[in-house]
Amino acid sequence: MLHKNTDATSGLEKVLADLEQDYRSRNPRSAEQVARAAQVLPGGSTRTVLHFDPFPLVIAHASGSHVTDLDGHEYADFANDFTAGFYGHSDPLITEALRSAIDSGLSFGGLNLHEEKLAREICTRFDSIDRVRFCNSGTEANLIAIQLARQAMGRSKVLAFKGGYHGSVLSFLGGKSMNCGMDNVVLAEFNAVESVEAAAVGILDDLAAIVVEPMMSSGGGILAETGFLQFLREFSTRHGALLIFDEVQTARMGRGGLQEIFGISPDVTTLGKFLGGGASFGAFGGEAAIMDLLDANREGAIPHGGTFNNNILSMAAGHVGYSKVATPGAIEGANAKASELRRRLTEVAQGADLPIQLGGYGTIISIHFQPNEVRRPSEIRTSAKQRKLVHLELLKRQIYASRRGTINLSLATTGDDIDSYVRAFKEISTLHSGFLRNT
Ligand SMILES: Cc1ncc(COP(=O)(O)O)c(C=O)c1O
């Protein structure tokens, strides 16, 4: 048995070495550019998630549902900027909004006409949001939402989840992090009521907030169970803590985010990624009683600054994108397209006798090669080498995908793109079912 495993491992090593060699020979200009960038940027990059070995591709341009790298290969984009690219590349309405915003001037240092429109669209679509504030990233949205909860409740502790990701300084994925404020954070297991109860013992009187992704994103596309979210809603109310839903990725899943689909209202919601229409963006919103603590007309208001909070590009592109492109109808259409893709991937895997679990929800699909359902990150069986194998094989077939194995569709993804993905997936599953099978 040991002998057989060793053979399989060395077989996989050999396949990976060949794929890596092939990747290097196809991408000399990306390799050269990454090496040049490494002289001035650590590892040649300024965003760790974009790194993969042997070196990441440098993208020269993008249009519609495709990206083109520096060596001239055009790919169907299934990474879509880790969900931020939900509008596809250069949607015409958003491009027009950006052009006209540029023509009317940038950095006003004053209020502008776009911010109220985007805020109104968000408040209309999310039942739990009476008022919203903008910031510059999902990370910032979560940091501020947590601080707001602490000030609003006069408490200090926060309960979050193992495998959760709320930004690079609020990352509970395990391993090294640049987290801040960990002295006041306790972690529980996702989808496990008893674990939340156990983690909260001894801090209930000081618990300011529970922060949770209704679908764990970086943690592996793991959807929360309805009963679990209902429990968190009831538990936080009972103990006088705020419930924060991080919908930075999941806002795209329904008219008013994933919370509308679950039928559960948090006290505060954090937003980001696609909602800025392709420009830097973050937001947090909730009921008036909490958000109005930031109302500068009030005595003792909590100040919330940020030079670019209402930057013209994010506000204008965000408003047009959310009101005219990611309409409830368009979201429904994209979810239907994703369901069809899920059906086809399942069929392909069954044909190759390859057990898979398709996590995520709607247009975010996380592929796990295993027979058992994934309820929390510790149950994921796919190894880093298996991820690398699939990733390099997809790139070879001109499918741009993330190393972590998540498919993010965009509103621009076409039927032809989906056919290409399914074709590539079928070839890879047939070729490598032995290497990809986990039990
Ligand atoms: C669920 C979730 N929250 C927060 C963030 C952080 O957003 P940003 O990268 O814009 O800071 C991310 C980014 O991946 C995310 O997926």
PDB file of C-alpha atoms and ligand atoms in Angstrom, residues 137-139 142 165-167 213 217 246 248-249 273, ligand 1:
ATOM      1  CA  SER A 137     -11.910  48.122   0.626  1.00  0.00           C
ATOM      2  CA  GLY A 138     -13.719  45.177   2.110  1.00  0.00           C
ATOM      3  CA  THR A 139     -10.982  44.970   4.749  1.00  0.00           C
ATOM      4  CA  ASN A 142     -14.980  45.039   8.271  1.00  0.00           C
ATOM      5  CA  TYR A 165     -11.657  35.805   5.793  1.00  0.00           C
ATOM      6  CA  HIS A 166     -12.590  39.451   6.289  1.00  0.00           C
ATOM      7  CA  GLY A 167      -9.477  41.077   4.837  1.00  0.00           C
ATOM      8  CA  GLU A 213     -19.650  35.262   6.045  1.00  0.00           C
ATOM      9  CA  SER A 217     -15.352  32.574   0.549  1.00  0.00           C
ATOM     10  CA  ASP A 246     -19.668  40.020   5.652  1.00  0.00           C
ATOM     11  CA  VAL A 248     -18.194  41.447   0.426  1.00  0.00           C
ATOM     12  CA  GLN A 249     -18.386  38.475  -1.939  1.00  0.00           C
ATOM     13  CA  LYS A 273     -15.493  44.126  -4.470  1.00  0.00           C
TER      14      LYS A 273
HETATM   15  C1  LIG B   1     -15.542  37.844   2.418  1.00  0.00           C
HETATM   16  C2  LIG B   1     -14.480  38.883   2.252  1.00  0.00           C
HETATM   17  N1  LIG B   1     -14.427  39.904   3.115  1.00  0.00           N
HETATM   18  C3  LIG B   1     -13.520  40.878   3.005  1.00  0.00           C
HETATM   19  C4  LIG B   1     -12.588  40.861   2.000  1.00  0.00           C
HETATM   20  C5  LIG B   1     -11.566  41.948   1.916  1.00  0.00           C
HETATM   21  O1  LIG B   1     -11.858  42.811   0.866  1.00  0.00           O
HETATM   22  P1  LIG B   1     -10.680  43.697   0.223  1.00  0.00           P
HETATM   23  O2  LIG B   1      -9.758  42.763  -0.461  1.00  0.00           O
HETATM   24  O3  LIG B   1     -11.405  44.627  -0.703  1.00  0.00           O
HETATM   25  O4  LIG B   1     -10.035  44.419   1.337  1.00  0.00           O
HETATM   26  C6  LIG B   1     -12.599  39.821   1.079  1.00  0.00           C
HETATM   27  C7  LIG B   1     -11.584  39.775  -0.007  1.00  0.00           C
HETATM   28  O5  LIG B   1     -11.321  38.767  -0.595  1.00  0.00           O
HETATM   29  C8  LIG B   1     -13.561  38.808   1.203  1.00  0.00           C
HETATM   30  O6  LIG B   1     -13.614  37.778   0.351  1.00  0.00           O
END
